[in-house]
Amino acid sequence: MGQYAVNTKYAVNLQREELLGAPAELGGIDFREDNPDFFSWDAELRIERDGVVHGLGGWFDCELAEGVWLTNSPLADRPIKRSQAFLPIGEAVEVKSGDVVRARVMARPTDSVIAWEVEIASGGRKFSHSTWQGELRTPAEIITRNPAHVPRPNCQGQARMIVLGLCDGQRTVRQVEEAVLREHPGLFPSVEETARFVAQVLGKDTE
């Protein structure tokens, strides 16, 4: 489970004394504008006291209106009660004051995927992680995500195709139900189940 643990983003409540140096600003997002599907930010962090690096901590400053700000920063005097993000690295690394940590954080918000790379210059240590690697997948899910995989509809998909195939703009709902029962008698266990499934499909996929 270690592989999944170090490729997971955690919600934490950081304290000021847990930080080993000053934060660096990754970038800004204007929610009034269209934004790209992919973000990539780089930062160079300088260690200010001896300690052990376990990962990256992240938080935000948000301007709600001109001059009106809120933040969940552990360095703020009056932060909002909202967790920060913690991105772990593969193993704890001892550092000393003056050491430099280089970080790159990448994100695809629509896919809820975050990746991060951390380099600790003094020891030449490099770590690379992503939440995609931390997802628990079944063998079937791995197969279906392969671009070379040839998908086939399962029983549920075949049933939807049958129902939608009978929607020709002329049949009523009752006539669609009757056609399903007549042409595919073994598709559903009962007349009531047929009616429920047809209503569900027509409610989602037709006008």
mmCIF file with all atom_site columns, C-alpha atoms in Angstrom:
data_model
loop_
_atom_site.group_PDB
_atom_site.id
_atom_site.type_symbol
_atom_site.label_atom_id
_atom_site.label_alt_id
_atom_site.label_comp_id
_atom_site.label_asym_id
_atom_site.label_entity_id
_atom_site.label_seq_id
_atom_site.pdbx_PDB_ins_code
_atom_site.Cartn_x
_atom_site.Cartn_y
_atom_site.Cartn_z
_atom_site.occupancy
_atom_site.B_iso_or_equiv
_atom_site.pdbx_formal_charge
_atom_site.auth_seq_id
_atom_site.auth_comp_id
_atom_site.auth_asym_id
_atom_site.auth_atom_id
_atom_site.pdbx_PDB_model_num
ATOM 1   C CA . MET A 1 1   ? 0.000   0.000   0.000   1.00 0.00 ? 1   MET A CA 1
ATOM 2   C CA . GLY A 1 2   ? 3.034   2.294   0.257   1.00 0.00 ? 2   GLY A CA 1
ATOM 3   C CA . GLN A 1 3   ? 2.871   3.136   -3.443  1.00 0.00 ? 3   GLN A CA 1
ATOM 4   C CA . TYR A 1 4   ? -0.688  4.352   -3.080  1.00 0.00 ? 4   TYR A CA 1
ATOM 5   C CA . ALA A 1 5   ? 0.005   6.276   0.116   1.00 0.00 ? 5   ALA A CA 1
ATOM 6   C CA . VAL A 1 6   ? 2.779   8.417   -1.402  1.00 0.00 ? 6   VAL A CA 1
ATOM 7   C CA . ASN A 1 7   ? 0.681   9.129   -4.500  1.00 0.00 ? 7   ASN A CA 1
ATOM 8   C CA . THR A 1 8   ? -2.266  10.534  -2.600  1.00 0.00 ? 8   THR A CA 1
ATOM 9   C CA . LYS A 1 9   ? -3.131  14.150  -1.807  1.00 0.00 ? 9   LYS A CA 1
ATOM 10  C CA . TYR A 1 10  ? -4.072  14.604  1.857   1.00 0.00 ? 10  TYR A CA 1
ATOM 11  C CA . ALA A 1 11  ? -6.137  17.216  3.667   1.00 0.00 ? 11  ALA A CA 1
ATOM 12  C CA . VAL A 1 12  ? -4.152  18.425  6.682   1.00 0.00 ? 12  VAL A CA 1
ATOM 13  C CA . ASN A 1 13  ? -4.152  21.172  9.283   1.00 0.00 ? 13  ASN A CA 1
ATOM 14  C CA . LEU A 1 14  ? -0.603  22.512  9.174   1.00 0.00 ? 14  LEU A CA 1
ATOM 15  C CA . GLN A 1 15  ? 0.882   24.562  11.992  1.00 0.00 ? 15  GLN A CA 1
ATOM 16  C CA . ARG A 1 16  ? 3.345   27.398  11.523  1.00 0.00 ? 16  ARG A CA 1
ATOM 17  C CA . GLU A 1 17  ? 6.088   25.514  13.391  1.00 0.00 ? 17  GLU A CA 1
ATOM 18  C CA . GLU A 1 18  ? 5.827   22.532  11.034  1.00 0.00 ? 18  GLU A CA 1
ATOM 19  C CA . LEU A 1 19  ? 7.073   24.544  8.048   1.00 0.00 ? 19  LEU A CA 1
ATOM 20  C CA . LEU A 1 20  ? 10.799  24.510  7.247   1.00 0.00 ? 20  LEU A CA 1
ATOM 21  C CA . GLY A 1 21  ? 10.846  27.717  5.220   1.00 0.00 ? 21  GLY A CA 1
ATOM 22  C CA . ALA A 1 22  ? 8.896   30.520  3.635   1.00 0.00 ? 22  ALA A CA 1
ATOM 23  C CA . PRO A 1 23  ? 6.280   29.604  1.009   1.00 0.00 ? 23  PRO A CA 1
ATOM 24  C CA . ALA A 1 24  ? 6.572   30.361  -2.693  1.00 0.00 ? 24  ALA A CA 1
ATOM 25  C CA . GLU A 1 25  ? 3.705   31.481  -4.917  1.00 0.00 ? 25  GLU A CA 1
ATOM 26  C CA . LEU A 1 26  ? 2.934   28.906  -7.606  1.00 0.00 ? 26  LEU A CA 1
ATOM 27  C CA . GLY A 1 27  ? 0.637   31.029  -9.741  1.00 0.00 ? 27  GLY A CA 1
ATOM 28  C CA . GLY A 1 28  ? -2.754  32.654  -10.013 1.00 0.00 ? 28  GLY A CA 1
ATOM 29  C CA . ILE A 1 29  ? -6.117  31.617  -11.419 1.00 0.00 ? 29  ILE A CA 1
ATOM 30  C CA . ASP A 1 30  ? -8.725  34.151  -12.490 1.00 0.00 ? 30  ASP A CA 1
ATOM 31  C CA . PHE A 1 31  ? -12.137 32.499  -12.184 1.00 0.00 ? 31  PHE A CA 1
ATOM 32  C CA . ARG A 1 32  ? -13.677 35.225  -14.327 1.00 0.00 ? 32  ARG A CA 1
ATOM 33  C CA . GLU A 1 33  ? -11.675 33.994  -17.325 1.00 0.00 ? 33  GLU A CA 1
ATOM 34  C CA . ASP A 1 34  ? -11.440 30.728  -19.235 1.00 0.00 ? 34  ASP A CA 1
ATOM 35  C CA . ASN A 1 35  ? -8.560  28.638  -17.927 1.00 0.00 ? 35  ASN A CA 1
ATOM 36  C CA . PRO A 1 36  ? -6.560  25.813  -19.531 1.00 0.00 ? 36  PRO A CA 1
ATOM 37  C CA . ASP A 1 37  ? -7.268  22.144  -18.801 1.00 0.00 ? 37  ASP A CA 1
ATOM 38  C CA . PHE A 1 38  ? -3.676  21.653  -17.634 1.00 0.00 ? 38  PHE A CA 1
ATOM 39  C CA . PHE A 1 39  ? -1.603  23.682  -15.177 1.00 0.00 ? 39  PHE A CA 1
ATOM 40  C CA . SER A 1 40  ? 2.120   23.414  -14.454 1.00 0.00 ? 40  SER A CA 1
ATOM 41  C CA . TRP A 1 41  ? 3.884   25.481  -11.813 1.00 0.00 ? 41  TRP A CA 1
ATOM 42  C CA . ASP A 1 42  ? 7.523   25.565  -10.664 1.00 0.00 ? 42  ASP A CA 1
ATOM 43  C CA . ALA A 1 43  ? 8.864   26.834  -7.358  1.00 0.00 ? 43  ALA A CA 1
ATOM 44  C CA . GLU A 1 44  ? 12.200  27.044  -5.583  1.00 0.00 ? 44  GLU A CA 1
ATOM 45  C CA . LEU A 1 45  ? 11.992  26.753  -1.810  1.00 0.00 ? 45  LEU A CA 1
ATOM 46  C CA . ARG A 1 46  ? 14.834  27.635  0.546   1.00 0.00 ? 46  ARG A CA 1
ATOM 47  C CA . ILE A 1 47  ? 15.131  25.745  3.828   1.00 0.00 ? 47  ILE A CA 1
ATOM 48  C CA . GLU A 1 48  ? 15.391  28.146  6.774   1.00 0.00 ? 48  GLU A CA 1
ATOM 49  C CA . ARG A 1 49  ? 16.026  25.689  9.610   1.00 0.00 ? 49  ARG A CA 1
ATOM 50  C CA . ASP A 1 50  ? 17.337  22.170  10.011  1.00 0.00 ? 50  ASP A CA 1
ATOM 51  C CA . GLY A 1 51  ? 14.661  19.502  9.848   1.00 0.00 ? 51  GLY A CA 1
ATOM 52  C CA . VAL A 1 52  ? 13.113  16.671  7.852   1.00 0.00 ? 52  VAL A CA 1
ATOM 53  C CA . VAL A 1 53  ? 11.187  17.116  4.613   1.00 0.00 ? 53  VAL A CA 1
ATOM 54  C CA . HIS A 1 54  ? 8.156   14.839  4.319   1.00 0.00 ? 54  HIS A CA 1
ATOM 55  C CA . GLY A 1 55  ? 6.486   16.544  1.363   1.00 0.00 ? 55  GLY A CA 1
ATOM 56  C CA . LEU A 1 56  ? 4.914   19.749  0.077   1.00 0.00 ? 56  LEU A CA 1
ATOM 57  C CA . GLY A 1 57  ? 2.216   21.765  1.790   1.00 0.00 ? 57  GLY A CA 1
ATOM 58  C CA . GLY A 1 58  ? -0.129  23.967  -0.203  1.00 0.00 ? 58  GLY A CA 1
ATOM 59  C CA . TRP A 1 59  ? -2.817  26.558  0.490   1.00 0.00 ? 59  TRP A CA 1
ATOM 60  C CA . PHE A 1 60  ? -4.458  29.514  -1.234  1.00 0.00 ? 60  PHE A CA 1
ATOM 61  C CA . ASP A 1 61  ? -5.055  33.247  -0.973  1.00 0.00 ? 61  ASP A CA 1
ATOM 62  C CA . CYS A 1 62  ? -8.302  34.346  -2.624  1.00 0.00 ? 62  CYS A CA 1
ATOM 63  C CA . GLU A 1 63  ? -9.412  37.879  -3.467  1.00 0.00 ? 63  GLU A CA 1
ATOM 64  C CA . LEU A 1 64  ? -13.212 37.908  -3.293  1.00 0.00 ? 64  LEU A CA 1
ATOM 65  C CA . ALA A 1 65  ? -13.496 41.584  -4.224  1.00 0.00 ? 65  ALA A CA 1
ATOM 66  C CA . GLU A 1 66  ? -11.038 44.423  -4.521  1.00 0.00 ? 66  GLU A CA 1
ATOM 67  C CA . GLY A 1 67  ? -9.080  44.455  -1.282  1.00 0.00 ? 67  GLY A CA 1
ATOM 68  C CA . VAL A 1 68  ? -11.126 41.644  0.280   1.00 0.00 ? 68  VAL A CA 1
ATOM 69  C CA . TRP A 1 69  ? -9.024  38.525  0.846   1.00 0.00 ? 69  TRP A CA 1
ATOM 70  C CA . LEU A 1 70  ? -9.340  35.181  2.562   1.00 0.00 ? 70  LEU A CA 1
ATOM 71  C CA . THR A 1 71  ? -6.777  32.432  3.068   1.00 0.00 ? 71  THR A CA 1
ATOM 72  C CA . ASN A 1 72  ? -6.256  29.080  4.755   1.00 0.00 ? 72  ASN A CA 1
ATOM 73  C CA . SER A 1 73  ? -2.530  29.723  5.189   1.00 0.00 ? 73  SER A CA 1
ATOM 74  C CA . PRO A 1 74  ? -1.022  28.375  8.440   1.00 0.00 ? 74  PRO A CA 1
ATOM 75  C CA . LEU A 1 75  ? 1.031   31.589  8.495   1.00 0.00 ? 75  LEU A CA 1
ATOM 76  C CA . ALA A 1 76  ? -2.023  33.869  8.582   1.00 0.00 ? 76  ALA A CA 1
ATOM 77  C CA . ASP A 1 77  ? -3.195  35.480  11.807  1.00 0.00 ? 77  ASP A CA 1
ATOM 78  C CA . ARG A 1 78  ? -6.866  34.793  11.022  1.00 0.00 ? 78  ARG A CA 1
ATOM 79  C CA . PRO A 1 79  ? -7.103  31.973  8.468   1.00 0.00 ? 79  PRO A CA 1
ATOM 80  C CA . ILE A 1 80  ? -10.421 30.405  7.490   1.00 0.00 ? 80  ILE A CA 1
ATOM 81  C CA . LYS A 1 81  ? -11.131 26.956  8.911   1.00 0.00 ? 81  LYS A CA 1
ATOM 82  C CA . ARG A 1 82  ? -10.269 24.976  5.811   1.00 0.00 ? 82  ARG A CA 1
ATOM 83  C CA . SER A 1 83  ? -7.653  22.240  5.458   1.00 0.00 ? 83  SER A CA 1
ATOM 84  C CA . GLN A 1 84  ? -4.475  22.674  3.449   1.00 0.00 ? 84  GLN A CA 1
ATOM 85  C CA . ALA A 1 85  ? -3.189  20.145  0.905   1.00 0.00 ? 85  ALA A CA 1
ATOM 86  C CA . PHE A 1 86  ? -0.234  17.871  1.608   1.00 0.00 ? 86  PHE A CA 1
ATOM 87  C CA . LEU A 1 87  ? 1.682   16.107  -1.180  1.00 0.00 ? 87  LEU A CA 1
ATOM 88  C CA . PRO A 1 88  ? 4.061   13.481  0.282   1.00 0.00 ? 88  PRO A CA 1
ATOM 89  C CA . ILE A 1 89  ? 7.375   12.286  -1.116  1.00 0.00 ? 89  ILE A CA 1
ATOM 90  C CA . GLY A 1 90  ? 8.697   8.731   -1.220  1.00 0.00 ? 90  GLY A CA 1
ATOM 91  C CA . GLU A 1 91  ? 10.765  9.004   1.962   1.00 0.00 ? 91  GLU A CA 1
ATOM 92  C CA . ALA A 1 92  ? 11.665  11.524  4.622   1.00 0.00 ? 92  ALA A CA 1
ATOM 93  C CA . VAL A 1 93  ? 14.838  13.502  3.844   1.00 0.00 ? 93  VAL A CA 1
ATOM 94  C CA . GLU A 1 94  ? 16.948  15.408  6.349   1.00 0.00 ? 94  GLU A CA 1
ATOM 95  C CA . VAL A 1 95  ? 17.806  18.960  5.288   1.00 0.00 ? 95  VAL A CA 1
ATOM 96  C CA . LYS A 1 96  ? 19.782  21.843  6.711   1.00 0.00 ? 96  LYS A CA 1
ATOM 97  C CA . SER A 1 97  ? 19.289  25.573  6.722   1.00 0.00 ? 97  SER A CA 1
ATOM 98  C CA . GLY A 1 98  ? 20.232  26.991  3.324   1.00 0.00 ? 98  GLY A CA 1
ATOM 99  C CA . ASP A 1 99  ? 19.335  23.854  1.346   1.00 0.00 ? 99  ASP A CA 1
ATOM 100 C CA . VAL A 1 100 ? 17.184  24.352  -1.744  1.00 0.00 ? 100 VAL A CA 1
ATOM 101 C CA . VAL A 1 101 ? 14.133  22.317  -2.671  1.00 0.00 ? 101 VAL A CA 1
ATOM 102 C CA . ARG A 1 102 ? 12.850  22.572  -6.235  1.00 0.00 ? 102 ARG A CA 1
ATOM 103 C CA . ALA A 1 103 ? 9.253   21.594  -6.863  1.00 0.00 ? 103 ALA A CA 1
ATOM 104 C CA . ARG A 1 104 ? 6.966   21.259  -9.839  1.00 0.00 ? 104 ARG A CA 1
ATOM 105 C CA . VAL A 1 105 ? 3.220   20.815  -9.381  1.00 0.00 ? 105 VAL A CA 1
ATOM 106 C CA . MET A 1 106 ? 0.955   19.884  -12.283 1.00 0.00 ? 106 MET A CA 1
ATOM 107 C CA . ALA A 1 107 ? -2.814  19.568  -12.291 1.00 0.00 ? 107 ALA A CA 1
ATOM 108 C CA . ARG A 1 108 ? -5.720  18.591  -14.512 1.00 0.00 ? 108 ARG A CA 1
ATOM 109 C CA . PRO A 1 109 ? -8.679  19.927  -12.510 1.00 0.00 ? 109 PRO A CA 1
ATOM 110 C CA . THR A 1 110 ? -11.386 18.364  -14.691 1.00 0.00 ? 110 THR A CA 1
ATOM 111 C CA . ASP A 1 111 ? -9.845  14.908  -14.151 1.00 0.00 ? 111 ASP A CA 1
ATOM 112 C CA . SER A 1 112 ? -9.034  15.544  -10.465 1.00 0.00 ? 112 SER A CA 1
ATOM 113 C CA . VAL A 1 113 ? -5.402  14.559  -11.146 1.00 0.00 ? 113 VAL A CA 1
ATOM 114 C CA . ILE A 1 114 ? -2.373  16.186  -9.513  1.00 0.00 ? 114 ILE A CA 1
ATOM 115 C CA . ALA A 1 115 ? 1.288   15.320  -10.132 1.00 0.00 ? 115 ALA A CA 1
ATOM 116 C CA . TRP A 1 116 ? 4.310   16.636  -8.279  1.00 0.00 ? 116 TRP A CA 1
ATOM 117 C CA . GLU A 1 117 ? 8.069   16.422  -8.623  1.00 0.00 ? 117 GLU A CA 1
ATOM 118 C CA . VAL A 1 118 ? 10.450  17.307  -5.809  1.00 0.00 ? 118 VAL A CA 1
ATOM 119 C CA . GLU A 1 119 ? 14.225  17.682  -6.038  1.00 0.00 ? 119 GLU A CA 1
ATOM 120 C CA . ILE A 1 120 ? 16.371  18.256  -2.951  1.00 0.00 ? 120 ILE A CA 1
ATOM 121 C CA . ALA A 1 121 ? 19.521  19.741  -4.427  1.00 0.00 ? 121 ALA A CA 1
ATOM 122 C CA . SER A 1 122 ? 21.926  19.120  -1.537  1.00 0.00 ? 122 SER A CA 1
ATOM 123 C CA . GLY A 1 123 ? 21.498  15.357  -1.594  1.00 0.00 ? 123 GLY A CA 1
ATOM 124 C CA . GLY A 1 124 ? 20.616  14.917  -5.246  1.00 0.00 ? 124 GLY A CA 1
ATOM 125 C CA . ARG A 1 125 ? 17.332  13.265  -4.259  1.00 0.00 ? 125 ARG A CA 1
ATOM 126 C CA . LYS A 1 126 ? 14.438  13.355  -6.720  1.00 0.00 ? 126 LYS A CA 1
ATOM 127 C CA . PHE A 1 127 ? 10.858  12.197  -6.252  1.00 0.00 ? 127 PHE A CA 1
ATOM 128 C CA . SER A 1 128 ? 7.989   11.989  -8.721  1.00 0.00 ? 128 SER A CA 1
ATOM 129 C CA . HIS A 1 129 ? 4.390   11.242  -7.738  1.00 0.00 ? 129 HIS A CA 1
ATOM 130 C CA . SER A 1 130 ? 0.834   11.642  -9.020  1.00 0.00 ? 130 SER A CA 1
ATOM 131 C CA . THR A 1 131 ? -2.643  10.920  -7.752  1.00 0.00 ? 131 THR A CA 1
ATOM 132 C CA . TRP A 1 132 ? -3.197  8.889   -10.925 1.00 0.00 ? 132 TRP A CA 1
ATOM 133 C CA . GLN A 1 133 ? -0.652  6.373   -9.643  1.00 0.00 ? 133 GLN A CA 1
ATOM 134 C CA . GLY A 1 134 ? -2.448  6.341   -6.313  1.00 0.00 ? 134 GLY A CA 1
ATOM 135 C CA . GLU A 1 135 ? -5.784  5.207   -7.699  1.00 0.00 ? 135 GLU A CA 1
ATOM 136 C CA . LEU A 1 136 ? -6.821  1.680   -6.809  1.00 0.00 ? 136 LEU A CA 1
ATOM 137 C CA . ARG A 1 137 ? -7.922  -0.043  -10.019 1.00 0.00 ? 137 ARG A CA 1
ATOM 138 C CA . THR A 1 138 ? -9.270  -3.472  -10.754 1.00 0.00 ? 138 THR A CA 1
ATOM 139 C CA . PRO A 1 139 ? -7.715  -5.508  -13.604 1.00 0.00 ? 139 PRO A CA 1
ATOM 140 C CA . ALA A 1 140 ? -10.868 -4.825  -15.656 1.00 0.00 ? 140 ALA A CA 1
ATOM 141 C CA . GLU A 1 141 ? -10.476 -1.042  -15.221 1.00 0.00 ? 141 GLU A CA 1
ATOM 142 C CA . ILE A 1 142 ? -6.828  -1.207  -16.318 1.00 0.00 ? 142 ILE A CA 1
ATOM 143 C CA . ILE A 1 143 ? -7.829  -3.086  -19.477 1.00 0.00 ? 143 ILE A CA 1
ATOM 144 C CA . THR A 1 144 ? -10.637 -0.689  -20.399 1.00 0.00 ? 144 THR A CA 1
ATOM 145 C CA . ARG A 1 145 ? -8.335  2.347   -20.023 1.00 0.00 ? 145 ARG A CA 1
ATOM 146 C CA . ASN A 1 146 ? -5.883  0.950   -22.570 1.00 0.00 ? 146 ASN A CA 1
ATOM 147 C CA . PRO A 1 147 ? -6.275  3.016   -25.797 1.00 0.00 ? 147 PRO A CA 1
ATOM 148 C CA . ALA A 1 148 ? -5.822  -0.200  -27.830 1.00 0.00 ? 148 ALA A CA 1
ATOM 149 C CA . HIS A 1 149 ? -8.700  -1.939  -26.044 1.00 0.00 ? 149 HIS A CA 1
ATOM 150 C CA . VAL A 1 150 ? -11.743 -2.691  -28.247 1.00 0.00 ? 150 VAL A CA 1
ATOM 151 C CA . PRO A 1 151 ? -14.824 -2.024  -26.084 1.00 0.00 ? 151 PRO A CA 1
ATOM 152 C CA . ARG A 1 152 ? -18.000 -4.066  -26.284 1.00 0.00 ? 152 ARG A CA 1
ATOM 153 C CA . PRO A 1 153 ? -21.315 -3.172  -24.645 1.00 0.00 ? 153 PRO A CA 1
ATOM 154 C CA . ASN A 1 154 ? -22.187 -5.187  -21.553 1.00 0.00 ? 154 ASN A CA 1
ATOM 155 C CA . CYS A 1 155 ? -25.702 -6.502  -20.896 1.00 0.00 ? 155 CYS A CA 1
ATOM 156 C CA . GLN A 1 156 ? -26.844 -3.121  -19.616 1.00 0.00 ? 156 GLN A CA 1
ATOM 157 C CA . GLY A 1 157 ? -25.377 -1.398  -22.660 1.00 0.00 ? 157 GLY A CA 1
ATOM 158 C CA . GLN A 1 158 ? -27.000 -3.860  -25.041 1.00 0.00 ? 158 GLN A CA 1
ATOM 159 C CA . ALA A 1 159 ? -30.363 -3.279  -23.367 1.00 0.00 ? 159 ALA A CA 1
ATOM 160 C CA . ARG A 1 160 ? -29.999 0.493   -23.773 1.00 0.00 ? 160 ARG A CA 1
ATOM 161 C CA . MET A 1 161 ? -29.095 0.063   -27.444 1.00 0.00 ? 161 MET A CA 1
ATOM 162 C CA . ILE A 1 162 ? -32.195 -2.098  -27.982 1.00 0.00 ? 162 ILE A CA 1
ATOM 163 C CA . VAL A 1 163 ? -34.499 0.428   -26.315 1.00 0.00 ? 163 VAL A CA 1
ATOM 164 C CA . LEU A 1 164 ? -33.005 3.419   -28.126 1.00 0.00 ? 164 LEU A CA 1
ATOM 165 C CA . GLY A 1 165 ? -33.111 1.511   -31.426 1.00 0.00 ? 165 GLY A CA 1
ATOM 166 C CA . LEU A 1 166 ? -36.888 1.255   -31.074 1.00 0.00 ? 166 LEU A CA 1
ATOM 167 C CA . CYS A 1 167 ? -37.269 5.015   -30.643 1.00 0.00 ? 167 CYS A CA 1
ATOM 168 C CA . ASP A 1 168 ? -38.079 5.924   -34.253 1.00 0.00 ? 168 ASP A CA 1
ATOM 169 C CA . GLY A 1 169 ? -40.182 8.993   -33.570 1.00 0.00 ? 169 GLY A CA 1
ATOM 170 C CA . GLN A 1 170 ? -43.386 7.064   -34.217 1.00 0.00 ? 170 GLN A CA 1
ATOM 171 C CA . ARG A 1 171 ? -43.712 4.492   -31.446 1.00 0.00 ? 171 ARG A CA 1
ATOM 172 C CA . THR A 1 172 ? -45.232 5.454   -28.105 1.00 0.00 ? 172 THR A CA 1
ATOM 173 C CA . VAL A 1 173 ? -43.607 4.473   -24.810 1.00 0.00 ? 173 VAL A CA 1
ATOM 174 C CA . ARG A 1 174 ? -46.076 1.613   -24.442 1.00 0.00 ? 174 ARG A CA 1
ATOM 175 C CA . GLN A 1 175 ? -45.298 0.390   -27.951 1.00 0.00 ? 175 GLN A CA 1
ATOM 176 C CA . VAL A 1 176 ? -41.559 0.480   -27.175 1.00 0.00 ? 176 VAL A CA 1
ATOM 177 C CA . GLU A 1 177 ? -42.170 -1.615  -24.035 1.00 0.00 ? 177 GLU A CA 1
ATOM 178 C CA . GLU A 1 178 ? -44.276 -4.099  -26.005 1.00 0.00 ? 178 GLU A CA 1
ATOM 179 C CA . ALA A 1 179 ? -41.634 -4.349  -28.738 1.00 0.00 ? 179 ALA A CA 1
ATOM 180 C CA . VAL A 1 180 ? -38.902 -5.038  -26.181 1.00 0.00 ? 180 VAL A CA 1
ATOM 181 C CA . LEU A 1 181 ? -40.980 -7.794  -24.576 1.00 0.00 ? 181 LEU A CA 1
ATOM 182 C CA . ARG A 1 182 ? -41.930 -9.306  -27.923 1.00 0.00 ? 182 ARG A CA 1
ATOM 183 C CA . GLU A 1 183 ? -38.557 -9.184  -29.668 1.00 0.00 ? 183 GLU A CA 1
ATOM 184 C CA . HIS A 1 184 ? -36.341 -9.762  -26.595 1.00 0.00 ? 184 HIS A CA 1
ATOM 185 C CA . PRO A 1 185 ? -38.406 -11.807 -24.124 1.00 0.00 ? 185 PRO A CA 1
ATOM 186 C CA . GLY A 1 186 ? -35.409 -12.831 -22.015 1.00 0.00 ? 186 GLY A CA 1
ATOM 187 C CA . LEU A 1 187 ? -33.930 -9.348  -21.601 1.00 0.00 ? 187 LEU A CA 1
ATOM 188 C CA . PHE A 1 188 ? -35.775 -8.477  -18.359 1.00 0.00 ? 188 PHE A CA 1
ATOM 189 C CA . PRO A 1 189 ? -37.210 -10.711 -15.650 1.00 0.00 ? 189 PRO A CA 1
ATOM 190 C CA . SER A 1 190 ? -40.680 -9.109  -15.648 1.00 0.00 ? 190 SER A CA 1
ATOM 191 C CA . VAL A 1 191 ? -43.019 -6.704  -17.403 1.00 0.00 ? 191 VAL A CA 1
ATOM 192 C CA . GLU A 1 192 ? -42.619 -4.224  -14.548 1.00 0.00 ? 192 GLU A CA 1
ATOM 193 C CA . GLU A 1 193 ? -38.817 -4.328  -14.788 1.00 0.00 ? 193 GLU A CA 1
ATOM 194 C CA . THR A 1 194 ? -39.053 -3.745  -18.537 1.00 0.00 ? 194 THR A CA 1
ATOM 195 C CA . ALA A 1 195 ? -41.267 -0.702  -18.017 1.00 0.00 ? 195 ALA A CA 1
ATOM 196 C CA . ARG A 1 196 ? -38.917 0.764   -15.376 1.00 0.00 ? 196 ARG A CA 1
ATOM 197 C CA . PHE A 1 197 ? -35.833 0.328   -17.555 1.00 0.00 ? 197 PHE A CA 1
ATOM 198 C CA . VAL A 1 198 ? -37.517 1.778   -20.654 1.00 0.00 ? 198 VAL A CA 1
ATOM 199 C CA . ALA A 1 199 ? -38.699 4.799   -18.654 1.00 0.00 ? 199 ALA A CA 1
ATOM 200 C CA . GLN A 1 200 ? -35.173 5.308   -17.288 1.00 0.00 ? 200 GLN A CA 1
ATOM 201 C CA . VAL A 1 201 ? -33.557 5.182   -20.739 1.00 0.00 ? 201 VAL A CA 1
ATOM 202 C CA . LEU A 1 202 ? -36.151 7.414   -22.376 1.00 0.00 ? 202 LEU A CA 1
ATOM 203 C CA . GLY A 1 203 ? -35.925 9.920   -19.548 1.00 0.00 ? 203 GLY A CA 1
ATOM 204 C CA . LYS A 1 204 ? -32.162 10.333  -20.053 1.00 0.00 ? 204 LYS A CA 1
ATOM 205 C CA . ASP A 1 205 ? -31.562 9.873   -23.759 1.00 0.00 ? 205 ASP A CA 1
ATOM 206 C CA . THR A 1 206 ? -34.661 11.150  -25.601 1.00 0.00 ? 206 THR A CA 1
ATOM 207 C CA . GLU A 1 207 ? -36.766 14.278  -25.864 1.00 0.00 ? 207 GLU A CA 1
#
